[in-house]
Amino acid sequence: MKPKHIQIRIEQCLALAKASNCPRRKFGALLLDPSRNVILMDGYNGGPRGGGELCGGDVCFRDTMGVKSGTRMEIGCHHAEMNVVCNCAASGVATRGAWLIVTGEPCMMCAKMIHHAGIERVIVVTKGYAGENGLDYLRAHGVEIQEVEGPQDPRLV
């Protein structure tokens, strides 16, 4: 893919993140077919499919309980990467060989899922949301990582 097309897809991913109803962080993810430069699937973090409630409603239990990022995955909303892969599975869309753009660093749980789904490259918007991540796991398992600068986590400004 040409750099200008990647930049356009990153902008789309950042716009998609705005759809999240999570009160703490807003993540977006796009799965791409790099050979055809098309979006295969999208996702953002939030509550369960069908409009179910987030874990804490208008507040984030991770914040109110002081849960460190990257830990206690049973608390919190569904991650953008999880939604993309699950949406693919539900729709019969192949993930092998695809590229994934994410607006922040994947957690370890999502990194494992990305690797096992056969996604070959992850484009990460750096200086995005901080926290524990799975980039080292992805690199160790042969997933290419491409880091691009983007908006900084507002909690760090």
Backbone as a chain_set.jsonl record, in Angstrom:
{"seq": "MKPKHIQIRIEQCLALAKASNCPRRKFGALLLDPSRNVILMDGYNGGPRGGGELCGGDVCFRDTMGVKSGTRMEIGCHHAEMNVVCNCAASGVATRGAWLIVTGEPCMMCAKMIHHAGIERVIVVTKGYAGENGLDYLRAHGVEIQEVEGPQDPRLV", "coords": {"N": [[0.839, -1.189, 0.0], [0.441, 2.239, -0.706], [2.063, 4.977, 0.976], [0.383, 7.277, 1.214], [-2.154, 6.155, 1.066], [-2.197, 4.557, 3.319], [-2.099, 6.575, 5.255], [-4.585, 7.812, 4.842], [-6.282, 5.715, 5.594], [-5.571, 5.531, 8.287], [-6.571, 7.96, 9.234], [-9.292, 7.444, 8.837], [-9.608, 5.399, 10.679], [-9.079, 6.721, 13.097], [-11.27, 8.449, 13.087], [-13.325, 6.572, 13.267], [-12.929, 5.632, 15.857], [-14.205, 7.511, 17.381], [-16.801, 6.668, 17.568], [-17.005, 5.045, 19.732], [-18.468, 4.32, 22.886], [-17.251, 4.264, 25.263], [-16.395, 5.617, 28.388], [-13.783, 6.115, 29.135], [-11.578, 5.561, 27.311], [-11.121, 5.781, 23.799], [-10.99, 3.677, 21.152], [-10.165, 2.674, 17.839], [-10.263, 0.332, 15.105], [-9.16, -0.996, 12.04], [-9.395, -3.498, 9.606], [-7.482, -4.444, 6.895], [-7.196, -5.304, 3.407], [-4.23, -5.499, 2.035], [-3.367, -5.847, -0.589], [-5.388, -5.062, -2.263], [-6.109, -2.647, -1.241], [-8.403, -2.202, 0.374], [-10.94, -1.901, 2.881], [-11.626, -4.486, 5.047], [-12.999, -5.014, 7.421], [-14.311, -3.302, 10.295], [-13.971, -1.893, 13.604], [-14.625, -0.849, 16.984], [-14.003, 0.07, 20.42], [-16.242, -0.882, 23.008], [-19.5, -1.57, 24.436], [-21.324, -4.743, 24.658], [-22.496, -6.448, 21.668], [-25.537, -5.407, 20.22], [-26.287, -3.379, 21.865], [-25.916, -3.595, 24.609], [-25.201, -2.757, 28.065], [-22.28, -0.941, 29.09], [-19.584, -1.962, 31.239], [-19.57, -0.292, 33.531], [-21.48, 1.583, 32.989], [-21.887, 4.961, 32.767], [-19.472, 5.513, 33.905], [-16.11, 4.336, 34.201], [-15.259, 1.195, 35.332], [-12.626, 0.377, 35.511], [-11.259, 2.689, 36.061], [-12.553, 3.612, 38.451], [-12.04, 1.496, 40.156], [-9.337, 1.443, 40.177], [-7.822, -0.174, 38.427], [-5.026, -1.369, 36.798], [-3.896, -0.617, 33.489], [-3.976, -3.126, 30.984], [-4.345, -5.262, 32.656], [-6.516, -7.565, 34.406], [-8.621, -8.392, 32.475], [-11.282, -9.066, 32.428], [-12.69, -6.948, 33.264], [-14.08, -4.111, 31.896], [-14.67, -2.743, 28.574], [-15.417, -4.329, 25.38], [-12.64, -4.782, 23.315], [-11.388, -2.865, 20.518], [-9.868, -4.303, 18.625], [-10.673, -6.913, 19.211], [-13.349, -6.737, 18.507], [-13.124, -6.348, 15.723], [-11.947, -8.802, 14.821], [-13.862, -10.657, 15.739], [-16.127, -9.719, 14.376], [-15.307, -10.319, 11.802], [-15.213, -13.14, 11.962], [-17.944, -13.676, 12.42], [-18.98, -12.877, 10.028], [-17.759, -14.32, 8.059], [-15.333, -13.43, 6.975], [-12.058, -13.597, 5.891], [-9.061, -13.383, 7.794], [-6.4, -13.96, 7.538], [-3.245, -12.903, 6.445], [-3.99, -10.278, 6.318], [-3.835, -6.724, 7.116], [-3.806, -4.765, 10.069], [-4.993, -1.787, 11.383], [-4.615, 0.079, 14.279], [-5.665, 2.332, 16.829], [-4.171, 2.595, 19.077], [-1.84, 0.924, 21.249], [-2.028, -2.587, 21.133], [-3.366, -4.661, 23.735], [-2.055, -7.452, 25.644], [-3.821, -9.653, 25.46], [-5.29, -9.049, 23.122], [-3.173, -8.966, 21.333], [-2.356, -11.646, 21.221], [-4.638, -12.74, 20.03], [-4.632, -11.388, 17.55], [-2.265, -12.402, 16.417], [-2.902, -15.176, 16.273], [-5.024, -15.05, 14.529], [-3.833, -14.743, 12.123], [-3.111, -12.315, 11.095], [-0.906, -10.247, 9.394], [0.455, -7.799, 9.566], [0.591, -5.055, 11.795], [-0.432, -1.839, 12.121], [0.288, 0.714, 14.14], [-0.98, 3.478, 15.8], [1.073, 5.559, 17.276], [1.934, 7.201, 20.378], [-0.573, 7.281, 21.094], [-3.126, 5.931, 23.108], [-1.779, 5.147, 26.194], [-0.314, 2.378, 27.974], [-0.081, -1.048, 29.145], [1.111, -3.327, 26.733], [1.006, -5.467, 23.804], [2.98, -5.447, 21.882], [5.629, -6.436, 21.863], [5.145, -9.171, 22.049], [3.83, -9.607, 19.598], [5.888, -8.952, 17.761], [7.763, -10.931, 18.451], [6.489, -13.13, 17.485], [6.472, -12.938, 14.778], [4.809, -11.045, 13.567], [4.565, -8.185, 11.668], [5.31, -4.896, 12.706], [4.294, -1.634, 12.349], [4.865, 1.582, 13.18], [3.193, 4.638, 13.506], [2.916, 8.145, 13.903], [0.45, 9.814, 15.872], [-2.488, 11.378, 17.346], [-1.901, 12.332, 20.732], [-2.377, 10.544, 23.8], [-4.839, 11.944, 25.735], [-4.622, 12.016, 28.513], [-1.981, 12.265, 29.015], [-1.149, 14.711, 28.213]], "CA": [[0.0, 0.0, 0.0], [1.175, 3.496, -0.75], [1.982, 5.727, 2.237], [-0.781, 8.181, 1.274], [-3.342, 5.346, 1.334], [-2.126, 4.191, 4.738], [-2.466, 7.767, 6.026], [-6.045, 7.972, 4.723], [-6.897, 4.664, 6.422], [-5.361, 5.914, 9.684], [-7.553, 9.016, 9.524], [-10.587, 6.781, 8.954], [-9.592, 4.652, 11.932], [-9.223, 7.702, 14.174], [-12.67, 8.906, 13.069], [-14.131, 5.453, 13.754], [-12.784, 5.551, 17.316], [-15.163, 8.445, 17.993], [-18.075, 5.972, 17.745], [-16.973, 4.326, 21.007], [-19.196, 4.934, 23.999], [-16.468, 4.06, 26.481], [-16.111, 6.918, 29.003], [-12.374, 6.223, 29.501], [-10.707, 5.586, 26.14], [-11.802, 5.493, 22.538], [-10.095, 2.997, 20.222], [-10.706, 2.192, 16.574], [-9.43, -0.648, 14.404], [-9.571, -1.327, 10.677], [-8.699, -4.61, 8.984], [-7.299, -4.101, 5.481], [-6.568, -6.176, 2.423], [-3.218, -4.593, 1.502], [-3.162, -6.0, -2.036], [-6.458, -4.357, -2.975], [-6.326, -1.379, -0.568], [-9.8, -2.099, 0.778], [-11.26, -2.222, 4.269], [-12.357, -5.744, 5.179], [-13.885, -4.949, 8.584], [-13.926, -2.262, 11.249], [-14.436, -2.104, 14.966], [-14.221, 0.111, 18.007], [-14.268, -0.495, 21.731], [-17.533, -0.531, 23.573], [-20.288, -2.599, 25.081], [-21.654, -5.922, 23.873], [-23.338, -6.296, 20.479], [-26.958, -5.286, 20.498], [-26.567, -2.232, 22.722], [-25.826, -3.871, 26.036], [-24.54, -1.751, 28.884], [-20.868, -1.063, 29.418], [-19.404, -2.54, 32.574], [-19.898, 0.656, 34.59], [-22.389, 2.615, 32.507], [-21.254, 6.234, 32.418], [-18.143, 5.569, 34.502], [-15.31, 3.157, 33.893], [-14.855, 0.454, 36.52], [-11.164, 0.309, 35.56], [-10.837, 3.918, 36.744], [-13.07, 3.69, 39.825], [-11.426, 0.428, 40.949], [-7.892, 1.581, 40.12], [-7.259, -1.334, 37.737], [-3.942, -0.991, 35.904], [-4.065, -0.992, 32.086], [-3.379, -4.393, 30.588], [-4.623, -6.303, 33.642], [-7.936, -7.85, 34.717], [-9.332, -8.191, 31.215], [-12.718, -9.293, 32.593], [-13.287, -5.651, 33.556], [-13.922, -3.17, 30.789], [-15.446, -2.989, 27.364], [-14.807, -5.141, 24.332], [-11.609, -4.014, 22.627], [-11.598, -2.642, 19.09], [-9.272, -5.417, 17.889], [-11.551, -8.054, 19.439], [-14.547, -6.539, 17.69], [-12.789, -6.577, 14.313], [-11.766, -10.234, 14.557], [-15.158, -11.318, 15.935], [-16.991, -9.335, 13.251], [-14.851, -11.128, 10.657], [-15.659, -14.514, 12.177], [-19.392, -13.722, 12.267], [-19.338, -12.563, 8.64], [-17.012, -15.169, 7.137], [-14.264, -12.66, 6.328], [-10.752, -14.138, 6.249], [-8.113, -12.447, 8.387], [-5.023, -14.366, 7.211], [-2.539, -12.045, 5.504], [-4.516, -8.909, 6.36], [-3.175, -5.726, 7.948], [-4.707, -4.164, 11.046], [-4.63, -0.466, 11.916], [-5.215, 0.305, 15.593], [-5.378, 3.693, 17.289], [-3.347, 2.502, 20.269], [-1.102, -0.327, 21.33], [-2.872, -3.7, 21.579], [-3.04, -5.334, 24.988], [-1.53, -8.796, 25.411], [-4.911, -10.521, 25.022], [-5.572, -8.751, 21.716], [-1.986, -9.342, 20.556], [-2.448, -13.091, 20.995], [-5.718, -12.965, 19.069], [-4.146, -10.884, 16.259], [-1.306, -13.391, 15.923], [-3.587, -16.423, 15.93], [-5.924, -14.802, 13.392], [-3.032, -14.724, 10.906], [-2.888, -10.938, 10.63], [0.541, -10.202, 9.187], [1.038, -6.503, 9.92], [-0.21, -4.168, 12.634], [-0.03, -0.436, 12.042], [-0.116, 1.257, 15.438], [-0.873, 4.924, 15.975], [1.844, 5.743, 18.502], [1.588, 8.345, 21.209], [-1.993, 7.136, 21.366], [-3.386, 5.582, 24.491], [-0.669, 4.452, 26.844], [-0.678, 1.236, 28.798], [0.591, -2.306, 28.844], [0.785, -3.677, 25.357], [1.473, -6.745, 23.297], [3.821, -5.28, 20.695], [6.761, -7.363, 21.936], [4.601, -10.496, 21.723], [3.594, -9.66, 18.147], [7.193, -9.001, 17.092], [8.373, -12.235, 18.725], [5.753, -14.157, 16.752], [6.564, -12.711, 13.343], [3.87, -10.054, 13.049], [5.244, -6.917, 11.404], [4.756, -3.728, 13.398], [4.615, -0.333, 11.75], [4.392, 2.621, 14.085], [2.986, 5.949, 12.899], [2.517, 9.098, 14.937], [-0.931, 10.265, 15.857], [-2.852, 12.19, 18.513], [-1.413, 11.82, 22.009], [-3.31, 10.21, 24.856], [-5.133, 13.197, 26.425], [-4.234, 11.951, 29.918], [-0.549, 12.525, 29.116], [-0.865, 16.07, 27.726]], "C": [[0.873, 1.238, 0.0], [1.014, 4.238, 0.585], [0.761, 6.645, 2.319], [-2.058, 7.401, 1.561], [-3.369, 4.886, 2.787], [-2.557, 5.375, 5.595], [-3.975, 8.004, 5.987], [-6.752, 6.956, 5.612], [-6.718, 4.965, 7.91], [-6.368, 6.991, 10.089], [-8.95, 8.421, 9.67], [-10.7, 6.037, 10.283], [-9.758, 5.587, 13.131], [-10.649, 8.243, 14.244], [-13.587, 7.821, 13.62], [-14.085, 5.35, 15.276], [-13.787, 6.452, 18.031], [-16.53, 7.804, 18.223], [-18.147, 5.242, 19.082], [-17.764, 5.08, 22.059], [-18.491, 4.704, 25.326], [-16.132, 5.423, 27.095], [-14.622, 7.143, 29.278], [-11.468, 6.424, 28.294], [-11.5, 5.213, 24.903], [-10.779, 4.944, 21.548], [-10.858, 2.634, 18.957], [-9.743, 1.204, 15.962], [-10.033, -0.911, 13.032], [-8.738, -2.501, 10.188], [-8.679, -4.354, 7.485], [-6.799, -5.279, 4.676], [-5.531, -5.302, 1.733], [-3.022, -4.699, -0.007], [-4.207, -5.247, -2.844], [-6.758, -2.988, -2.386], [-7.807, -1.175, -0.233], [-9.941, -2.474, 2.253], [-12.084, -3.503, 4.276], [-13.375, -5.69, 6.314], [-13.41, -3.808, 9.465], [-14.462, -2.608, 12.626], [-13.956, -0.981, 15.865], [-14.571, -0.479, 19.356], [-15.599, -0.009, 22.265], [-18.215, -1.733, 24.195], [-20.599, -3.758, 24.149], [-22.56, -5.599, 22.684], [-24.8, -6.23, 20.89], [-27.283, -4.188, 21.497], [-26.55, -2.509, 24.201], [-25.041, -2.798, 26.764], [-23.038, -2.015, 28.984], [-20.76, -1.538, 30.859], [-19.829, -1.591, 33.688], [-20.85, 1.752, 34.152], [-21.632, 3.857, 32.085], [-19.883, 6.425, 33.053], [-17.413, 4.281, 34.162], [-14.883, 2.474, 35.192], [-13.334, 0.375, 36.64], [-10.618, 1.548, 36.289], [-11.282, 3.91, 38.203], [-12.454, 2.638, 40.733], [-9.904, 0.504, 40.942], [-7.198, 0.404, 39.452], [-6.242, -0.853, 36.704], [-4.234, -1.463, 34.476], [-3.345, -2.3, 31.809], [-3.615, -5.528, 31.559], [-6.132, -6.476, 33.786], [-8.835, -7.609, 33.517], [-10.838, -8.452, 31.331], [-13.451, -7.992, 32.908], [-13.045, -4.743, 32.35], [-14.699, -3.6, 29.56], [-14.709, -3.92, 26.412], [-13.829, -4.273, 23.559], [-11.884, -3.927, 21.129], [-11.055, -3.81, 18.264], [-10.132, -6.674, 18.011], [-12.796, -7.932, 18.565], [-14.272, -6.786, 16.215], [-12.708, -8.068, 14.019], [-13.084, -10.99, 14.726], [-16.137, -10.969, 14.822], [-16.608, -10.114, 11.997], [-15.359, -12.556, 10.782], [-17.167, -14.645, 11.939], [-19.84, -13.527, 10.823], [-18.603, -13.414, 7.611], [-15.917, -14.443, 6.373], [-12.92, -13.192, 6.823], [-9.838, -13.039, 6.776], [-6.666, -12.757, 8.01], [-4.434, -13.454, 6.14], [-2.996, -10.602, 5.497], [-3.617, -8.017, 7.219], [-4.233, -5.127, 8.872], [-4.153, -2.81, 11.455], [-5.354, -0.318, 13.247], [-4.772, 1.668, 16.108], [-4.605, 3.729, 18.599], [-2.708, 1.131, 20.313], [-2.001, -1.451, 21.837], [-2.408, -4.249, 22.931], [-2.532, -6.742, 24.652], [-2.618, -9.743, 24.905], [-5.201, -10.3, 23.537], [-4.392, -9.13, 20.83], [-2.015, -10.836, 20.245], [-3.508, -13.402, 19.939], [-5.303, -12.527, 17.668], [-3.209, -11.906, 15.628], [-2.025, -14.653, 15.457], [-4.575, -16.264, 14.78], [-5.168, -14.733, 12.067], [-2.83, -13.341, 10.312], [-1.385, -10.728, 10.535], [1.203, -8.882, 9.532], [0.045, -5.727, 10.771], [0.395, -2.779, 12.534], [-0.606, 0.236, 13.279], [0.07, 2.77, 15.431], [-0.19, 5.138, 17.322], [1.506, 7.079, 19.146], [0.075, 8.392, 21.424], [-2.15, 6.739, 22.818], [-2.286, 4.717, 25.06], [-1.193, 3.259, 27.628], [0.145, 0.027, 28.422], [0.182, -2.716, 27.435], [1.407, -4.997, 24.963], [2.376, -6.622, 22.095], [5.021, -6.229, 20.713], [6.316, -8.78, 21.588], [4.421, -10.623, 20.216], [4.914, -9.763, 17.391], [7.833, -10.383, 17.25], [7.712, -13.361, 17.929], [5.606, -13.824, 15.268], [5.554, -11.757, 12.74], [4.633, -8.747, 12.861], [4.528, -5.788, 12.129], [5.228, -2.487, 12.659], [4.019, 0.729, 12.653], [4.316, 3.951, 13.35], [2.507, 6.892, 13.995], [1.081, 9.532, 14.756], [-1.217, 11.093, 17.091], [-2.391, 11.526, 19.81], [-2.564, 11.541, 22.947], [-3.587, 11.493, 25.655], [-4.757, 13.194, 27.899], [-2.769, 12.276, 30.114], [-0.179, 13.948, 28.704], [-0.69, 17.01, 28.89]], "O": [[1.925, 1.268, 0.639], [-0.025, 4.145, 1.238], [0.165, 6.776, 3.388], [-2.957, 7.916, 2.227], [-4.429, 4.83, 3.41], [-3.301, 5.2, 6.56], [-4.571, 8.36, 7.003], [-7.712, 7.296, 6.304], [-7.612, 4.687, 8.709], [-6.948, 6.926, 11.173], [-9.714, 8.848, 10.535], [-11.75, 6.044, 10.926], [-10.494, 5.277, 14.069], [-11.177, 8.47, 15.333], [-14.525, 8.118, 14.359], [-15.087, 5.018, 15.91], [-14.17, 6.176, 19.168], [-17.337, 8.332, 18.989], [-19.232, 4.86, 19.521], [-17.738, 6.309, 22.12], [-19.07, 4.925, 26.39], [-15.631, 6.301, 26.392], [-14.232, 8.259, 29.623], [-10.674, 7.364, 28.265], [-12.438, 4.42, 24.967], [-9.837, 5.632, 21.156], [-12.049, 2.325, 19.002], [-8.547, 1.225, 16.255], [-11.249, -1.033, 12.881], [-7.516, -2.504, 10.335], [-9.713, -4.084, 6.874], [-6.077, -6.139, 5.181], [-5.894, -4.445, 0.926], [-2.563, -3.747, -0.639], [-3.949, -4.84, -3.977], [-7.56, -2.237, -2.942], [-8.386, -0.126, -0.516], [-9.16, -3.26, 2.789], [-13.109, -3.599, 3.6], [-14.47, -6.24, 6.204], [-12.252, -3.396, 9.394], [-15.297, -3.498, 12.784], [-13.009, -0.263, 15.547], [-15.352, -1.428, 19.434], [-16.024, 1.118, 22.009], [-17.597, -2.767, 24.446], [-20.189, -3.758, 22.988], [-23.292, -4.609, 22.693], [-25.231, -6.928, 21.808], [-28.428, -4.07, 21.934], [-27.112, -1.74, 24.98], [-24.306, -2.025, 26.15], [-22.591, -3.161, 28.964], [-21.74, -1.515, 31.604], [-20.392, -2.034, 34.689], [-21.018, 2.746, 34.859], [-20.827, 3.816, 31.154], [-19.202, 7.409, 32.762], [-18.036, 3.26, 33.869], [-14.235, 3.083, 36.043], [-12.806, 0.312, 37.75], [-9.642, 1.462, 37.034], [-10.477, 4.172, 39.097], [-12.35, 2.847, 41.941], [-9.244, -0.281, 41.624], [-6.102, 0.02, 39.862], [-6.56, -0.032, 35.844], [-4.752, -2.56, 34.271], [-2.257, -2.552, 32.325], [-3.147, -6.644, 31.331], [-6.915, -5.636, 33.341], [-9.701, -6.734, 33.539], [-11.593, -8.097, 30.426], [-14.679, -7.93, 32.831], [-11.923, -4.637, 31.857], [-15.3, -4.673, 29.518], [-13.541, -4.251, 26.613], [-14.158, -3.146, 23.188], [-12.528, -4.801, 20.55], [-11.702, -4.256, 17.316], [-10.303, -7.412, 17.041], [-13.239, -8.908, 17.959], [-15.103, -7.376, 15.525], [-13.331, -8.548, 13.072], [-13.388, -11.876, 13.927], [-16.896, -11.827, 14.372], [-17.474, -10.52, 11.222], [-15.877, -13.121, 9.818], [-17.616, -15.614, 11.328], [-20.929, -13.951, 10.435], [-18.808, -13.241, 6.409], [-15.609, -14.807, 5.238], [-12.67, -13.235, 8.027], [-9.838, -11.915, 6.273], [-5.796, -11.898, 8.151], [-5.024, -13.252, 5.079], [-2.454, -9.783, 4.755], [-2.754, -8.502, 7.95], [-5.4, -5.001, 8.503], [-2.986, -2.695, 11.829], [-6.558, -0.56, 13.337], [-3.648, 2.103, 15.858], [-4.408, 4.803, 19.169], [-3.016, 0.272, 19.486], [-2.668, -1.292, 22.859], [-1.213, -4.292, 23.223], [-2.58, -7.162, 23.496], [-2.362, -10.552, 24.013], [-5.341, -11.262, 22.782], [-4.587, -9.569, 19.697], [-1.726, -11.24, 19.119], [-3.289, -14.233, 19.058], [-5.592, -13.224, 16.695], [-3.34, -12.236, 14.449], [-1.771, -15.139, 14.355], [-4.923, -17.247, 14.125], [-5.785, -14.672, 11.004], [-2.424, -13.209, 9.157], [-0.662, -11.001, 11.493], [2.41, -8.85, 9.771], [-1.16, -5.733, 10.52], [1.574, -2.572, 12.822], [-1.823, 0.318, 13.45], [1.142, 3.275, 15.097], [-0.792, 4.926, 18.375], [0.883, 7.953, 18.542], [-0.478, 9.397, 21.872], [-1.374, 7.176, 23.669], [-1.912, 3.693, 24.488], [-2.389, 3.162, 27.905], [0.961, 0.069, 27.501], [-0.947, -2.481, 27.005], [2.222, -5.567, 25.688], [2.535, -7.587, 21.348], [5.388, -6.771, 19.67], [7.037, -9.507, 20.906], [4.813, -11.628, 19.623], [5.041, -10.577, 16.477], [8.378, -10.935, 16.294], [8.31, -14.418, 17.726], [4.73, -14.356, 14.586], [5.449, -11.667, 11.517], [5.275, -8.26, 13.792], [3.298, -5.733, 12.162], [6.417, -2.321, 12.385], [2.807, 0.767, 12.864], [5.255, 4.345, 12.659], [1.781, 6.486, 14.902], [0.566, 9.609, 13.64], [-0.294, 11.473, 17.811], [-2.483, 10.308, 19.961], [-3.596, 12.209, 22.903], [-2.651, 12.076, 26.203], [-4.587, 14.262, 28.488], [-2.336, 12.536, 31.236], [0.978, 14.348, 28.831], [-0.445, 18.2, 28.691]]}, "num_chains": 1, "name": "protein.A"}
